[in-house]
Coordinates of C-alpha atoms in Angstrom, one line a residue:
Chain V
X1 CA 133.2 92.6 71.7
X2 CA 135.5 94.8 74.3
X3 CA 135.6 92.7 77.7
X4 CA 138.2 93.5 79.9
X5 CA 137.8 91.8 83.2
X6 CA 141.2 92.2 84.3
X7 CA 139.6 95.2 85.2
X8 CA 137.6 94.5 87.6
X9 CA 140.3 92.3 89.6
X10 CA 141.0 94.8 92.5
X11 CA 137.1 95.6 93.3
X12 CA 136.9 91.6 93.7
X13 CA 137.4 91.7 97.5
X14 CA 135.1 94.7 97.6
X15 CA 132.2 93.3 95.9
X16 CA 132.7 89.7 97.5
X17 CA 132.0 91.4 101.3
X18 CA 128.6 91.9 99.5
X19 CA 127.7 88.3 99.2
X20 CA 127.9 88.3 102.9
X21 CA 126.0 91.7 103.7
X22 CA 123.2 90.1 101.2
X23 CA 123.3 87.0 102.9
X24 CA 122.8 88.2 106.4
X25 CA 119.7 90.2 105.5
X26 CA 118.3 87.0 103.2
X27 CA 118.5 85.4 106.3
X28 CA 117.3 87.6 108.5
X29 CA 114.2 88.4 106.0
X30 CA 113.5 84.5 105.5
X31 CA 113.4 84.6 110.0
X32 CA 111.2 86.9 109.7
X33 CA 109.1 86.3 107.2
X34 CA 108.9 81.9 108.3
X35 CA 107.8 83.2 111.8
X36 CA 105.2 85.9 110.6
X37 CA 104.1 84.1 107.6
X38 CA 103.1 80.9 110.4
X39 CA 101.0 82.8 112.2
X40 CA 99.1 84.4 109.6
X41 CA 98.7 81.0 108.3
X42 CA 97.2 79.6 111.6
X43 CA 94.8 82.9 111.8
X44 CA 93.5 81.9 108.7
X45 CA 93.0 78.5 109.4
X46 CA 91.7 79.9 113.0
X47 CA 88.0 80.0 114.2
X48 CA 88.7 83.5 115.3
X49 CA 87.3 85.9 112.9
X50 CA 88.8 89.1 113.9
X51 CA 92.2 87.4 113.3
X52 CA 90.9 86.0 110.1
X53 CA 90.2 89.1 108.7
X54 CA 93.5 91.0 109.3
X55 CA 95.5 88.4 108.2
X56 CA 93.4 88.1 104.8
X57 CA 93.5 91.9 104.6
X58 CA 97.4 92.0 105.5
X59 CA 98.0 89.6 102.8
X60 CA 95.9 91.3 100.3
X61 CA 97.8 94.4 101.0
X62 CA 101.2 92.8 100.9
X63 CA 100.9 90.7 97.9
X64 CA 98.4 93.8 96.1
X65 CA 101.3 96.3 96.1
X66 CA 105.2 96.2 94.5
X67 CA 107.7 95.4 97.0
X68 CA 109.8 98.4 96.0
X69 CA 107.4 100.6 97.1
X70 CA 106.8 98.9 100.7
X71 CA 110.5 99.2 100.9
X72 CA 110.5 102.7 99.8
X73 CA 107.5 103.7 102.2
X74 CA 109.1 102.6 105.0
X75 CA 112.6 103.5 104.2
X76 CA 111.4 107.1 103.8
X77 CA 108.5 107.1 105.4
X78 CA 109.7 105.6 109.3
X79 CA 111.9 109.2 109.8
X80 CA 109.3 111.9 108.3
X81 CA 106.9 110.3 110.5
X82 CA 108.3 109.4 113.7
X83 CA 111.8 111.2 113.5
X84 CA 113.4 108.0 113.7
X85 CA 116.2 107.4 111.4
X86 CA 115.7 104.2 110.3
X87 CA 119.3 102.4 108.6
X88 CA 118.5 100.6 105.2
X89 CA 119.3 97.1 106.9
X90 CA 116.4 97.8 109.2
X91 CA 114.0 98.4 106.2
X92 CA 114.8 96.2 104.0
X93 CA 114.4 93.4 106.3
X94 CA 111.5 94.9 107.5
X95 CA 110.1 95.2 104.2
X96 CA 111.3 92.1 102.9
X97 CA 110.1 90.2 106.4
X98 CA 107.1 91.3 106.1
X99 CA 106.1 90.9 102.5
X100 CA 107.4 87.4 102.4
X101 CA 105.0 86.5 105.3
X102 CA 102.5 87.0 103.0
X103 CA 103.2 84.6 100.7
X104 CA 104.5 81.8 103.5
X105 CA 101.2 82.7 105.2
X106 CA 99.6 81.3 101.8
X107 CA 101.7 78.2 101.0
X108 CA 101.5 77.2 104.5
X109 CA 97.7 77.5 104.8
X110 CA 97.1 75.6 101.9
X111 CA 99.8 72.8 103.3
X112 CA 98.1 72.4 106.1
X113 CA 94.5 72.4 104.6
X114 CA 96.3 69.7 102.7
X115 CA 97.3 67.2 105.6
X116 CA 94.5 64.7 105.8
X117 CA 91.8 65.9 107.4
X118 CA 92.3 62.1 109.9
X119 CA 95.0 63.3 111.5
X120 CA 93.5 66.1 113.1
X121 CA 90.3 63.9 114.1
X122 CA 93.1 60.7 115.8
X123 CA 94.8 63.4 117.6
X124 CA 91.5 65.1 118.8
X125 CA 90.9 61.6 119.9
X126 CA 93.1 60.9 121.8
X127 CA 92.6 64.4 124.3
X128 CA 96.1 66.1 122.5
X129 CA 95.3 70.1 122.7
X130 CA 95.3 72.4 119.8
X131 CA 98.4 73.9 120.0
X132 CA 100.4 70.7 120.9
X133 CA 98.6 69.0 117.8
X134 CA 99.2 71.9 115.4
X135 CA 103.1 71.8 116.8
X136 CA 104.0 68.1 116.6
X137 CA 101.3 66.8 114.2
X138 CA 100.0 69.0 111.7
X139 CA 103.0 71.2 110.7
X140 CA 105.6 68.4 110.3
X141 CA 103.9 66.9 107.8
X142 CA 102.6 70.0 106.3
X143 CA 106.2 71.0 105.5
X144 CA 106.5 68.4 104.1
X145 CA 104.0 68.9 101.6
X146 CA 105.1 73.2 101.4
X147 CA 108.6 72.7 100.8
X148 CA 109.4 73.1 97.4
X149 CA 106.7 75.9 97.2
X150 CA 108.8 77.3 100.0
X151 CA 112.3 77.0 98.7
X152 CA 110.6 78.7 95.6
X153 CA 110.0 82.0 97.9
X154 CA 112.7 81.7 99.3
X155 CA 115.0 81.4 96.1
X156 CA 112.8 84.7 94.9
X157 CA 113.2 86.5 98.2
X158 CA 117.6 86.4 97.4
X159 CA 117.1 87.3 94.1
X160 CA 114.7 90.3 94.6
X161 CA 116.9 91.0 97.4
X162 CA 118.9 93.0 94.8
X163 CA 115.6 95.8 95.3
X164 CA 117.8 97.4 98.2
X165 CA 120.2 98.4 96.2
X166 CA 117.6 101.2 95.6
X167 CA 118.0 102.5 99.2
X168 CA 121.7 102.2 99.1
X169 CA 122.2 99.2 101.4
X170 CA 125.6 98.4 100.1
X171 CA 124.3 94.4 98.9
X172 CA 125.8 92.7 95.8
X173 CA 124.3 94.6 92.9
X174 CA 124.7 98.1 94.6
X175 CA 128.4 97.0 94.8
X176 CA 128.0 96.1 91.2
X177 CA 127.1 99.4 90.2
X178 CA 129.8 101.4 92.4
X179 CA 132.3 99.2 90.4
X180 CA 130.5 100.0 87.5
X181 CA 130.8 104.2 87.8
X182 CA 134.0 103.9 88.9
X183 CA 135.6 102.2 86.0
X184 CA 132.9 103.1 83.5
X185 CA 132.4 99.9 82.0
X186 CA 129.5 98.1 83.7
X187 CA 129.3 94.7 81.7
X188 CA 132.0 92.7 84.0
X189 CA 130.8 93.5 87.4
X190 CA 127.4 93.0 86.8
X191 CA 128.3 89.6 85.1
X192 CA 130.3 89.1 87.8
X193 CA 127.6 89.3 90.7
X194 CA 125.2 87.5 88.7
X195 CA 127.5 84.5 88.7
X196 CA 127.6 84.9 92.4
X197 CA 123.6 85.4 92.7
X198 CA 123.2 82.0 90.5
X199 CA 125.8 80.5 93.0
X200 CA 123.7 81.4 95.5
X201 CA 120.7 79.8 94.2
X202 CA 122.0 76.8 93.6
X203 CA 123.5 76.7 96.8
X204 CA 119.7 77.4 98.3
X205 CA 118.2 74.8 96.0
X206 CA 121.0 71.8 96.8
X207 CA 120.3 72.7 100.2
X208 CA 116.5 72.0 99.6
X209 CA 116.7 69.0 98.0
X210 CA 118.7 67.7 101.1
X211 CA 116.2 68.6 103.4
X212 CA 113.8 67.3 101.4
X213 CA 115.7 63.9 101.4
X214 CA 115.7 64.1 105.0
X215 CA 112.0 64.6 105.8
X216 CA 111.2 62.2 103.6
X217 CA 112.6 59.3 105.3
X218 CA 109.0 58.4 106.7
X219 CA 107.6 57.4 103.5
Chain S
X1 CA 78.7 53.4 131.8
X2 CA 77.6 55.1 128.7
X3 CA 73.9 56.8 128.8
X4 CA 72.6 58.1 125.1
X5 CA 69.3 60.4 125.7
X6 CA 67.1 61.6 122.7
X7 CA 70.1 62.5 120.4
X8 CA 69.6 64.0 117.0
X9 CA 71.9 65.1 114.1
X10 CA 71.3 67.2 111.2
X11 CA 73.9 68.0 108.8
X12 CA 71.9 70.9 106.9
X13 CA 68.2 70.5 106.7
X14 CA 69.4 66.4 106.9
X15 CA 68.1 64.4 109.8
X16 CA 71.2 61.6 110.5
X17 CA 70.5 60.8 113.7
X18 CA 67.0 61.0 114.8
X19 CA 66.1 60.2 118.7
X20 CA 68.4 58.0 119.4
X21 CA 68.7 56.5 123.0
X22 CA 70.8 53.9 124.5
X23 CA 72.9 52.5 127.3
X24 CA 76.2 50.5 127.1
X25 CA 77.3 49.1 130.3
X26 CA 80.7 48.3 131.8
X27 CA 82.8 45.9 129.8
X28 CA 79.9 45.4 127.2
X29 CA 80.6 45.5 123.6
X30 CA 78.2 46.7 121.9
X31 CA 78.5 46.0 117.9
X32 CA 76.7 48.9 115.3
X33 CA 75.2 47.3 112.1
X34 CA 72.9 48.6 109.8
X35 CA 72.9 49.9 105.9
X36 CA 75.4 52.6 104.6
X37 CA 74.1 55.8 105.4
X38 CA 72.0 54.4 108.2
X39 CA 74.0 56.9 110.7
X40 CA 76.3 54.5 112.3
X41 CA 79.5 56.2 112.0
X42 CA 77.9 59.6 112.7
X43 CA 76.3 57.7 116.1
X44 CA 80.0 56.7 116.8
X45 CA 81.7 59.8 116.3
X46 CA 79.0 61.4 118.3
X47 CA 80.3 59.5 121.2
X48 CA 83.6 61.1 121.4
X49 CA 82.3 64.4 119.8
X50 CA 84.5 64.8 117.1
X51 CA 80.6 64.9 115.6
X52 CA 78.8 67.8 118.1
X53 CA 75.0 66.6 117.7
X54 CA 72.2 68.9 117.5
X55 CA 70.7 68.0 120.4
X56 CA 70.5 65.6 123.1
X57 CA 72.7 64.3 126.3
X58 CA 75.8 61.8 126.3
X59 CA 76.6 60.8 129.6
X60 CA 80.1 59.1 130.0
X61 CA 80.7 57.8 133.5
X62 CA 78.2 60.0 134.9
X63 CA 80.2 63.4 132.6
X64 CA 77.7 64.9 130.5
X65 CA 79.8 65.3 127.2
X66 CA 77.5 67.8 125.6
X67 CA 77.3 70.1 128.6
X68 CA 78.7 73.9 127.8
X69 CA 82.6 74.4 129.3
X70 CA 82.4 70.3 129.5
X71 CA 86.4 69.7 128.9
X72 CA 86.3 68.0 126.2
X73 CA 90.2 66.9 126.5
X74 CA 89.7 65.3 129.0
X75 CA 86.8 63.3 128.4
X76 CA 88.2 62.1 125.3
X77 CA 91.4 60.6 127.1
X78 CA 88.4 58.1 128.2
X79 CA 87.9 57.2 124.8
X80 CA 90.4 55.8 122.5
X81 CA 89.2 55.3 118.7
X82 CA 90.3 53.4 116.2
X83 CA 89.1 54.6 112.4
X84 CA 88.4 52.8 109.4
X85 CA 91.7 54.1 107.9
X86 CA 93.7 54.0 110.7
X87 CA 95.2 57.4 111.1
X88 CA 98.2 56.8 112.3
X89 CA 100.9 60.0 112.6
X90 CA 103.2 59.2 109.4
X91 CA 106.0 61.5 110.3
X92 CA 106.4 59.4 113.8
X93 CA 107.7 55.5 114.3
X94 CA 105.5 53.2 115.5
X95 CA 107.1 53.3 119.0
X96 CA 106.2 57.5 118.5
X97 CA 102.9 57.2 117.8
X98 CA 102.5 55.0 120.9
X99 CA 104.1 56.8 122.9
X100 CA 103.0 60.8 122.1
X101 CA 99.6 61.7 123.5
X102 CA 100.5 59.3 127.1
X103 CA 103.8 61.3 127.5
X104 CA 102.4 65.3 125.9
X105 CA 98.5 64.6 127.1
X106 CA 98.7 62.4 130.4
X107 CA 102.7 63.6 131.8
X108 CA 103.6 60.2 131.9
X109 CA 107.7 59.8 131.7
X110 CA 109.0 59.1 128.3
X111 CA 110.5 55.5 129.8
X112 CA 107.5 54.6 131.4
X113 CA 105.4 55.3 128.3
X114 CA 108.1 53.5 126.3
X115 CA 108.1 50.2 128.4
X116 CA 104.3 50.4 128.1
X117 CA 104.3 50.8 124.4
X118 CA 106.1 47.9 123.7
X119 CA 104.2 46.0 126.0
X120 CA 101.0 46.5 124.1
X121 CA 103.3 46.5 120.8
X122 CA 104.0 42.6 121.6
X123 CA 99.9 42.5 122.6
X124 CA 99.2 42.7 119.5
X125 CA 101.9 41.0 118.1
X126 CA 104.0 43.6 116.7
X127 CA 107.6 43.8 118.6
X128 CA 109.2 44.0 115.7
X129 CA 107.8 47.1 113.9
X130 CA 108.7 49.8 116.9
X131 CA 111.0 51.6 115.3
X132 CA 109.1 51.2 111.8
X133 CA 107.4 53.8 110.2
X134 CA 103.8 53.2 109.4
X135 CA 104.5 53.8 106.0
X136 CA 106.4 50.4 106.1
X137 CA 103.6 48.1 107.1
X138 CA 100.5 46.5 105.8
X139 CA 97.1 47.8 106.6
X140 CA 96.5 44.7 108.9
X141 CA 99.4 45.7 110.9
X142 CA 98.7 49.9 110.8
X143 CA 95.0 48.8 112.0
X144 CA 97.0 46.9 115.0
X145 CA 99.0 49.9 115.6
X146 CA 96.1 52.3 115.5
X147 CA 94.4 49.8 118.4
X148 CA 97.6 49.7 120.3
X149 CA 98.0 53.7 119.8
X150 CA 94.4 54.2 121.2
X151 CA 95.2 51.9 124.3
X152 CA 98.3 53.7 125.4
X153 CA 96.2 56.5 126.6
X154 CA 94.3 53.5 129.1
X155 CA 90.8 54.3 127.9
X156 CA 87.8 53.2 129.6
X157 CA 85.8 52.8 126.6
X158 CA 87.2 52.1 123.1
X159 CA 85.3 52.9 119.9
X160 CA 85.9 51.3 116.7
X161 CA 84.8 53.1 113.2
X162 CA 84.6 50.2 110.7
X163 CA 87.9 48.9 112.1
X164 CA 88.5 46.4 108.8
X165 CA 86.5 48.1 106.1
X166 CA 89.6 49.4 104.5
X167 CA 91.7 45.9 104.9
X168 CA 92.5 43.7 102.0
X169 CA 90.1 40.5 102.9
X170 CA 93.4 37.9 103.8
X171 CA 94.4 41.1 106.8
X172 CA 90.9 41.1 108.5
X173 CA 91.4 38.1 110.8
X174 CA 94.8 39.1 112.1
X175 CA 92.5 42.6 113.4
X176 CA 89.1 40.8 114.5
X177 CA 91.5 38.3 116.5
X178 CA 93.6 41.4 118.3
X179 CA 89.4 42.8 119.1
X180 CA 88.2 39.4 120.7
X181 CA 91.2 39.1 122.8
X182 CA 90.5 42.9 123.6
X183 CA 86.5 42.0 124.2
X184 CA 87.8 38.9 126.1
X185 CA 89.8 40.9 128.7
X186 CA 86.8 42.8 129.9
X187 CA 87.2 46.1 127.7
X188 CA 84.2 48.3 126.9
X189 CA 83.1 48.5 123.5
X190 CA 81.5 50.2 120.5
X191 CA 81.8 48.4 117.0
X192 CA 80.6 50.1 114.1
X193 CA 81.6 47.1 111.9
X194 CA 79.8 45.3 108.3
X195 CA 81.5 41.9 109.5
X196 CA 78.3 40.3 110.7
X197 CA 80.4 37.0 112.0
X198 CA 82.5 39.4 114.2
X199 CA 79.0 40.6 115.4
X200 CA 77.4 37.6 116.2
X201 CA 80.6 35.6 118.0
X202 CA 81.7 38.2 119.9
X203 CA 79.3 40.9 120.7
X204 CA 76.9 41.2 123.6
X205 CA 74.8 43.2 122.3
X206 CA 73.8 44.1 118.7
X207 CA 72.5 47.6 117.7
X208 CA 70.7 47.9 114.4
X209 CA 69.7 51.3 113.1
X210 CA 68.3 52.2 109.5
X211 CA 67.7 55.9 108.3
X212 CA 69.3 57.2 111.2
X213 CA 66.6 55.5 114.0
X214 CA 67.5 52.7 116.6
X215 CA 64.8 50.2 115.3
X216 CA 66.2 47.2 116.7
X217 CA 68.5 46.2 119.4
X218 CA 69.1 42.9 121.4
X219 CA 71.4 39.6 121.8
X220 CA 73.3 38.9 118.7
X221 CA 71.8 35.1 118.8
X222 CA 68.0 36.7 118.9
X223 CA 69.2 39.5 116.6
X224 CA 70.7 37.1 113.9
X225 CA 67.9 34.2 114.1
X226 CA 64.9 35.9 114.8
X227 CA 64.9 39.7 114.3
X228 CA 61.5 41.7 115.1
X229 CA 61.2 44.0 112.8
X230 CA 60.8 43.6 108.7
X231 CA 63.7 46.4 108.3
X232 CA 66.4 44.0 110.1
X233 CA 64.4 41.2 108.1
X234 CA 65.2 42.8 105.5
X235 CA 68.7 43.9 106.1
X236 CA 69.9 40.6 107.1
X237 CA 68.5 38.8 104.0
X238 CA 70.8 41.3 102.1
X239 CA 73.8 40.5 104.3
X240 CA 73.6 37.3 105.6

């Protein structure tokens, strides 16, 4: 065993900046995705068929396909195509954004196919519109129900967020790896970001469990 | 009031309701008896079309509910219901529940529909539980709730899906009592309901249907002591 990590003390600050340059674009993708991922879920659920369809076909094409390539495809593919120059924190939220909403779109449908079927019919009864019913009614208590399956995602979506460091967005683990050629020993600083990925987790997961806590006061 | 023409249901190739007509006037109430399966709670549900029937005409205060571009929101703020299990919004306190559809559906302020809340709250003899969760109370007092949710919205007719069915027997009085004082006060209603006492103390009119027809209808003294027809015979003898 040869482990030196005194080695890697003056890159510390250098790769720490990366725990916030990952988490801005977690959060960012997690926006994204919540927002996108809802209303694919309510198309689904929807009586419109049109709508039904492309969010089923969205999420077949989004779920069918490794993320790596989506981010690659649009990394690359955004500039031959329209000249833009896309940045890699524009992709890889884009990317991540929108293949997350195709999961949400999932665990939300099948929350709200889970609320009791009664509580739409009491609030029909009592004249409350769709949208005001689906707002204040439905989804509360359907998160309920999709939370852990959505901390899951969301635990995944940091974890796989290392997948930019394929497009050079300078995140954690691409940090990691500039340490890594610079000193030519790559054990330590990719131990060391792991530690702070785990962190990070557990972090999202405490989190989760508080919010869970919190909407579960009702019962 | 309410004016039934020739309505039929069919789930599928299945006849539930079959030519149905009837008329419930101002202030009646109107109890629903018959076998399980006999279409009662489908007749019910019809009324406020969370069922849409097949065909026929529901006329609600002269509003033809089954017309095309009929808004339906709005004729269902005439009509509160009360379920068999009680639907009431878990994630909201009692005072919530009370208070949401007058205040999102109707624009009334959120103190006005608070004072009115617990007014009907201490109606039906539950001050106490405003700023309970339903999760917290007994199925006597959810069924109060659900009545005291459906009244909020000041309906002119209120329709009641086998309001104790789903009680533990020692919890069905406290409910039947908070529906006579509600019959007493003049308020229009439809009971789909097995408790035959209920039916014959307080109704004003019994409805009997069997394999989804109207066979019988009339006072529930007449009805209970002398019914016309060998299916009600036959019924009662089962039940009474």
């Amino acid at each position: 065993m040869n482990l030196d990590f005194s080695q890697i003390v003056p890159y510390i600050p250098f790769m720490l900046k990366g725990i916030w340059t990952t988490i801005q674009f977690v959060i960012v993708s997690i926006i994204v995705g919540s927002i996108l991922g809802t209303v694919l879920a309510l198309f689904k659920i929807g009586t419109i068929k049109p709508l039904r369809w492309f969010a089923d076909a969205y999420t077949s094409i989004f779920r069918g396909t490794p993320l790596i390539l989506q981010l690659m495809i649009i990394y690359y593919s955004v500039p031959q195509l329209t000249g833009y120059d896309i940045n890699a924190f524009t992709s890889a939220v884009l990317a991540f954004g929108l293949n997350s909403s195709a999961y949400i779109s999932e665990i939300i449908r099948a929350g709200i196919q889970a609320v009791d079927k009664g509580q739409m019919e009491a609030a029909q009864a009592l004249g409350i519109p769709y949208r005001a019913m689906m707002k204040d009614i439905i989804l509360p208590q359907a998160l309920k129900n999709i939370l852990p399956a959505l901390m899951n995602e969301f635990i995944t979506l940091t974890k796989e967020s290392a997948i930019v460091s394929t497009i050079g967005y300078l995140d954690l683990m691409r940090r990691a790896q500039v340490v890594g050629s610079d000193l030519f020993r790559n054990f330590e600083p990719l131990l060391f970001v792991g530690l702070i990925y785990w962190c990070m987790v557990m972090g999202l997961t405490v989190l989760g469990r508080m919010f869970e806590r919190r909407l579960k006061l009702s019962d | 009031m309410i004016n039934v023409q020739n309505l039929y249901k069919k789930f599928g190739s299945n006849l539930v309701l079959n030519d149905i007509s009837a008329t419930i006037k101002q202030g009646e109430v109107v109890s629903i008896i018959g076998p399980s399966g006999s279409g009662k709670s489908t007749f019910l549900r019809c009324l406020n079309l969370l069922e849409t029937p097949t065909s026929g005409t529901i006329l609600i205060n002269g509003m033809d509910l089954t017309a095309k571009g009929a808004d339906l929101h709005k004729s269902r703020q005439q009509i509160g219901m009360v379920f068999q299990h009680f639907h009431l919004f878990p994630h909201l306190t009692v005072l919530e529940n009370l208070t949401y559809a007058p205040v999102k559906v109707k624009g009334l302020k959120r103190s006005d529909a608070n004072d009115k809340a617990r007014l009907l709250l201490a109606k039906v003899g539950l001050s106490d539980k405003a700023a309970a969760y339903p999760s917290s109370l007994s199925g006597g007092q959810k069924q109060r709730v659900a009545i005291a949710r459906a009244l909020a919205m000041e309906p002119a007719l209120l329709l009641f899906d086998e309001p104790t069915s789903a009680l533990d027997p020692e919890m069905v009085k406290e409910v039947l009592d908070v529906m006579k004082d509600l019959a007493k006060s003049g308020m229009t209603m439809v009971v789909v309901t097995h408790e035959m006492g209920f039916a014959r103390e307080v109704a004003d009119r019994v409805i009997f249907l069997d394999h989804g027809s109207l066979v019988e209808e009339g006072a529930p003294a007449a009805f209970f002591d002398n019914p016309q027809t060998d299916r009600a015979k036959a019924f009662l003898e089962k039940v009474l």
